[in-house]
CSV table of C-alpha atoms and ligand atoms in Angstrom, one decimal:
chain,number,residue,atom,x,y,z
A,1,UNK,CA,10.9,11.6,56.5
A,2,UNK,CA,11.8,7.7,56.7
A,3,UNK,CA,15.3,6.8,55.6
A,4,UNK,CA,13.6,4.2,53.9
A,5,UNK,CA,11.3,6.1,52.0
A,6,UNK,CA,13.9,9.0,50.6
A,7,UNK,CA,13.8,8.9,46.9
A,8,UNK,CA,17.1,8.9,45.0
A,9,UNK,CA,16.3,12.1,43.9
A,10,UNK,CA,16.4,13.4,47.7
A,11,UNK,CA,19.9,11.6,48.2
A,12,UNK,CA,21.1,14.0,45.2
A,13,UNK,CA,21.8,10.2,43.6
A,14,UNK,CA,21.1,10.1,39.9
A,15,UNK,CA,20.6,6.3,37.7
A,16,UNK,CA,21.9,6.2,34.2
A,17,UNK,CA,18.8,5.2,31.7
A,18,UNK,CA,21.7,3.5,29.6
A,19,UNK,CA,23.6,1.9,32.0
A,20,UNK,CA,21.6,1.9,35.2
A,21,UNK,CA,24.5,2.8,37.2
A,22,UNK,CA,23.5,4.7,40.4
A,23,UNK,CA,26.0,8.0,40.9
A,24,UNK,CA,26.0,10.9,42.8
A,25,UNK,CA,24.4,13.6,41.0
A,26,UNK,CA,27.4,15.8,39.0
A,27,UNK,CA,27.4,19.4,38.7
A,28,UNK,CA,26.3,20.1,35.3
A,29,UNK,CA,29.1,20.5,32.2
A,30,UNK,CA,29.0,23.5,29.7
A,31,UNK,CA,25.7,22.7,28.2
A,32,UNK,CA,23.6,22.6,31.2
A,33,UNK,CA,23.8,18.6,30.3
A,34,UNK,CA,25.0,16.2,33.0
A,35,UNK,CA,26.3,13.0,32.0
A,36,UNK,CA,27.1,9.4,33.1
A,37,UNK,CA,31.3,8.8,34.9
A,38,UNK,CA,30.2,4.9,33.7
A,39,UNK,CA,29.2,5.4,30.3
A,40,UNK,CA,28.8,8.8,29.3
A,41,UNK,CA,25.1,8.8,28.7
A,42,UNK,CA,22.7,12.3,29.5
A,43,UNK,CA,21.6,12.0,32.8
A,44,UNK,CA,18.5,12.9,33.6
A,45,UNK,CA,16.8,12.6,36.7
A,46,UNK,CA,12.9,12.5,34.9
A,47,UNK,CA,12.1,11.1,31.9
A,48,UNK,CA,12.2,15.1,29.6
A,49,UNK,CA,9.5,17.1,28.6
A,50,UNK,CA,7.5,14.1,30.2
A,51,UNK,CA,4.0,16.1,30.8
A,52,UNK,CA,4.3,18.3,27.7
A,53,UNK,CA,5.0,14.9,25.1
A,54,UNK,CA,2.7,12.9,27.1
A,55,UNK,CA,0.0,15.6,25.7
A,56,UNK,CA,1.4,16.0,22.7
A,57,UNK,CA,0.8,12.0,21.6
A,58,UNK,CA,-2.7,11.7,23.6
A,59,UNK,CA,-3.8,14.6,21.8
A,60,UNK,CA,-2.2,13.1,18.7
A,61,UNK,CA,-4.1,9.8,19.1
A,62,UNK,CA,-7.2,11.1,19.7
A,63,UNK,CA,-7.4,12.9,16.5
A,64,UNK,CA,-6.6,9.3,14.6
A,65,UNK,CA,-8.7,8.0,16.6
A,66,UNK,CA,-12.1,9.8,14.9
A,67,UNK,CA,-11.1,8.7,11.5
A,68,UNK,CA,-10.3,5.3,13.2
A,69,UNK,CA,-13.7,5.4,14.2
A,70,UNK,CA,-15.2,7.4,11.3
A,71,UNK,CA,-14.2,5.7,8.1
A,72,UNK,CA,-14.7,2.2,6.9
A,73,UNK,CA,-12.3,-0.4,8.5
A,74,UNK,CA,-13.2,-3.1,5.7
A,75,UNK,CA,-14.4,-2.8,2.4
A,76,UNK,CA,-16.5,-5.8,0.9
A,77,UNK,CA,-17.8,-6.6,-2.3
A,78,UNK,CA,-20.2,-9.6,-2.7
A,79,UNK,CA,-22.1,-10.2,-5.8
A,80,UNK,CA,-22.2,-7.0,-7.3
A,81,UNK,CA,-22.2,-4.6,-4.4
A,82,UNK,CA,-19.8,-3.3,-2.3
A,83,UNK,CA,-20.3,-1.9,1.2
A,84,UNK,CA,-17.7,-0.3,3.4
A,85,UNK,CA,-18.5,-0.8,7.0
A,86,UNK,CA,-16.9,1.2,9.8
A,87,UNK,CA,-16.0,-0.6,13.3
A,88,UNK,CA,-19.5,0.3,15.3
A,89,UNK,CA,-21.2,-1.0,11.8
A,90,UNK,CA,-19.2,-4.0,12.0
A,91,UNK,CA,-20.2,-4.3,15.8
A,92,UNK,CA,-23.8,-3.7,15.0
A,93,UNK,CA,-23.4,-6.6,12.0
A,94,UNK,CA,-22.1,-9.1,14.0
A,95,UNK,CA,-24.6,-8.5,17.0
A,96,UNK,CA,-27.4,-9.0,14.7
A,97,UNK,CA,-26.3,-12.3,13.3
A,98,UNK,CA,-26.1,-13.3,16.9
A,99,UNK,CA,-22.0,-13.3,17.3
A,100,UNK,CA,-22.3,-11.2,20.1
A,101,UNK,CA,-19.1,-12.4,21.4
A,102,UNK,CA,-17.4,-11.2,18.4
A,103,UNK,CA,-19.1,-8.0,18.3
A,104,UNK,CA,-18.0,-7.6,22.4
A,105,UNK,CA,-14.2,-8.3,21.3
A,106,UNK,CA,-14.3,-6.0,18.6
A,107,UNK,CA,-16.1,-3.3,20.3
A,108,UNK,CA,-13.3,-4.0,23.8
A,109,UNK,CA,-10.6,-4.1,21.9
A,110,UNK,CA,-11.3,-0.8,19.3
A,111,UNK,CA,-13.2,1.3,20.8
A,112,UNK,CA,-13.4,1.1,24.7
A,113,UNK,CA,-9.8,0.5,25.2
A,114,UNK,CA,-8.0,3.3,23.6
A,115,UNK,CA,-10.8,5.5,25.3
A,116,UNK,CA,-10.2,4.2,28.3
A,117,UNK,CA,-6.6,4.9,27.4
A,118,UNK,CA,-7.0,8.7,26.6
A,119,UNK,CA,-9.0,9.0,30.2
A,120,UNK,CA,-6.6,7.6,32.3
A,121,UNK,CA,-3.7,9.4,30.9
A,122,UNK,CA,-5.4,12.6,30.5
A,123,UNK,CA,-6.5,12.2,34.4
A,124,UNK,CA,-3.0,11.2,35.5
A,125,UNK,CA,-1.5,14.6,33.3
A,126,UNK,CA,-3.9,16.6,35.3
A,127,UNK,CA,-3.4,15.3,38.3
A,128,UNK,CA,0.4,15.9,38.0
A,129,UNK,CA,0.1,19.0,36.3
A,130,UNK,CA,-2.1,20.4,38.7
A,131,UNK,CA,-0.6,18.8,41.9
A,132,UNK,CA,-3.7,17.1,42.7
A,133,UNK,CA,-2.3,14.0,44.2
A,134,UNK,CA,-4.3,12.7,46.9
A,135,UNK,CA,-4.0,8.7,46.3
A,136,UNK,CA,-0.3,8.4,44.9
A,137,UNK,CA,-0.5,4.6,45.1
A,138,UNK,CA,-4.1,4.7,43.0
A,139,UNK,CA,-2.8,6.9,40.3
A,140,UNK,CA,0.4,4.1,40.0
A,141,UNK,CA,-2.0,1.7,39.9
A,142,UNK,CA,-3.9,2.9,37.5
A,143,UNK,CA,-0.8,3.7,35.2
A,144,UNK,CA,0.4,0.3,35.7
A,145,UNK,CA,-3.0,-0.6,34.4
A,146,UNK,CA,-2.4,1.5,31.3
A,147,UNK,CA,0.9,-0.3,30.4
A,148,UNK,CA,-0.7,-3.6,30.8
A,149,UNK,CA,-3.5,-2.7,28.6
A,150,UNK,CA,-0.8,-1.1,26.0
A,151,UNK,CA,0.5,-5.2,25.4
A,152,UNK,CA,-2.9,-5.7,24.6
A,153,UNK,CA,-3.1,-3.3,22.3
A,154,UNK,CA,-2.2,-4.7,19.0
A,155,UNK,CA,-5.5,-7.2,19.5
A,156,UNK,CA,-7.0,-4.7,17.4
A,157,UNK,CA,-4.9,-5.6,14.5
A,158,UNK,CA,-6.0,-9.4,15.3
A,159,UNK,CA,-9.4,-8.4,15.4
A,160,UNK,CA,-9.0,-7.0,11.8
A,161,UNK,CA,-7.5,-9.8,10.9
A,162,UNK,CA,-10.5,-12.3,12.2
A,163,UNK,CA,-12.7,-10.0,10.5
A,164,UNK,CA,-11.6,-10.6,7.3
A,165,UNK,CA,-11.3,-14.2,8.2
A,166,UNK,CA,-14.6,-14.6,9.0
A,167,UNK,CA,-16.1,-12.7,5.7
A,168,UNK,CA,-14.0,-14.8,3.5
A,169,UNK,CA,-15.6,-18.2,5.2
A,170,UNK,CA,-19.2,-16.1,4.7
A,171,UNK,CA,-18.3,-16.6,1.3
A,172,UNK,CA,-18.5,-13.1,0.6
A,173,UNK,CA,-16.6,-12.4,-2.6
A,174,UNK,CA,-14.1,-9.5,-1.5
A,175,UNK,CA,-12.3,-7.6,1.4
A,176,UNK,CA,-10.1,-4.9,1.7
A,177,UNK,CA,-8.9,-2.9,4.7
A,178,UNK,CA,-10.3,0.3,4.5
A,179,UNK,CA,-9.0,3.8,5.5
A,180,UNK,CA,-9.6,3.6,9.1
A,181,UNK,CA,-7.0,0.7,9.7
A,182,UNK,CA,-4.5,3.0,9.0
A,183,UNK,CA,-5.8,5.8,11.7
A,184,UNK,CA,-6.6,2.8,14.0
A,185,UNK,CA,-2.6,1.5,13.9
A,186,UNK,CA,-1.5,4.9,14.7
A,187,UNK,CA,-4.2,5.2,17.5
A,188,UNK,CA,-2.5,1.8,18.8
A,189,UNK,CA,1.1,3.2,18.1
A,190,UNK,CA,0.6,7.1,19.8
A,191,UNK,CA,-1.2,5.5,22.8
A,192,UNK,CA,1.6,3.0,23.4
A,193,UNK,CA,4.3,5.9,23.0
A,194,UNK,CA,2.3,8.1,25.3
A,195,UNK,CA,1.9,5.8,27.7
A,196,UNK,CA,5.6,5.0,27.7
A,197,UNK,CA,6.6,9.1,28.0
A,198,UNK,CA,4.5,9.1,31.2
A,199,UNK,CA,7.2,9.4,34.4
A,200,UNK,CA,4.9,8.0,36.7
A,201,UNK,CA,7.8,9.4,39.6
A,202,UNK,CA,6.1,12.4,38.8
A,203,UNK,CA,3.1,11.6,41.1
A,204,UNK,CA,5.4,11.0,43.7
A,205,UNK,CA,7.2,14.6,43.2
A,206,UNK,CA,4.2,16.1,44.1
A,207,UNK,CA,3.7,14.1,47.6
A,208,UNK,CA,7.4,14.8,48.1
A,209,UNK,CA,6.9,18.4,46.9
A,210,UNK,CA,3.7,18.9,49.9
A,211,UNK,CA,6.0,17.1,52.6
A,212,UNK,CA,9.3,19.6,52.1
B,1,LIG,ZN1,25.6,5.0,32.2
């Protein structure tokens, strides 16, 4: 292998997560922990239980993510009747009163994105888990692509927050958030965390792992 492309890892060379300082890897104290000469912090040379807690939140977020889906997002009341719409029936409102725009943003931003979210990360799990690494650079792509939709996430909120907006100018006499805002923040909040407990050095163990 390259001297230029030996992982840290290989060089038995450990970073601090607190502290960033780069040290030779030291032979484990009592408690099987190992920890930083700089600061004292664990030392650990993958983020822990990285696959396992990854799982764990996308599984997580998918179950908010029916009742996101499921319940009503706003509740309205105009003259005398109220009506609780969910986000596709919001979608399907605004598409017939010809805001297709606002129907695409709300549909992008609630339901296709956090799906697209669960995919990816569930491929990526596999892929690890499995050792199925055939395009490392691909799968870091496409994880760098999951981070960069995570700062988008909280759009949804704005989107909730237009919505109301734009039944209070129709006049209408009442909104409320409904149920499902609640599911979809922690849909938003689980994705971002699971996202975040992704090592994506662990697709790179596994091209390391084939080469020893
Ligand atoms: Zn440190």
């Amino acid at each position: 292998m390259k001297t230029a492309r030996v992982s840290a890892r290989q060089m038995g060379l450990i970073s601090c997560e607190d502290c960033h300082l780069l040290s030779r890897m030291p032979k484990t104290s009592t408690h099987g922990v190992a920890h930083c000469p700089r600061c004292g912090g664990e030392l650990h040379q993958r983020k822990r239980n990285s696959i396992a807690r990854t799982w764990a939140l996308v599984v997580a977020a998918m179950a908010f993510y029916l009742p996101a889906n499921l319940l009503p997002m706003t509740i309205t009341s105009a003259v005398g009747t109220v009506s609780a719409d969910t986000i596709m029936s919001g979608v399907i409102y605004f598409m017939q009163h010809g805001s297709w725009e606002i129907a695409l943003v709300i549909f992008t931003a609630s339901v296709f994105v956090p799906f697209l979210k669960f995919i990816i990360l569930i491929y990526l799990l596999l892929a690890v888990q499995f050792k199925l690494v055939k395009q490392p650079k691909d799968l870091t792509r496409l994880y760098r692509f999951t981070e960069a939709i995570g700062r988008w996430s909280m759009l949804d909120i704005y989107v909730v927050t237009i919505l109301v907006a734009l039944v209070k100018l129709g006049f209408l006499a009442n909104i409320e958030a409904g149920p499902a805002a609640l599911y979809f923040a922690l849909v938003v909040v689980t994705t971002m965390v699971a996202a975040e407990s992704f090592d994506p050095r662990l697709i790179w163990d596994v091209v390391e792992e084939k080469h020893e």
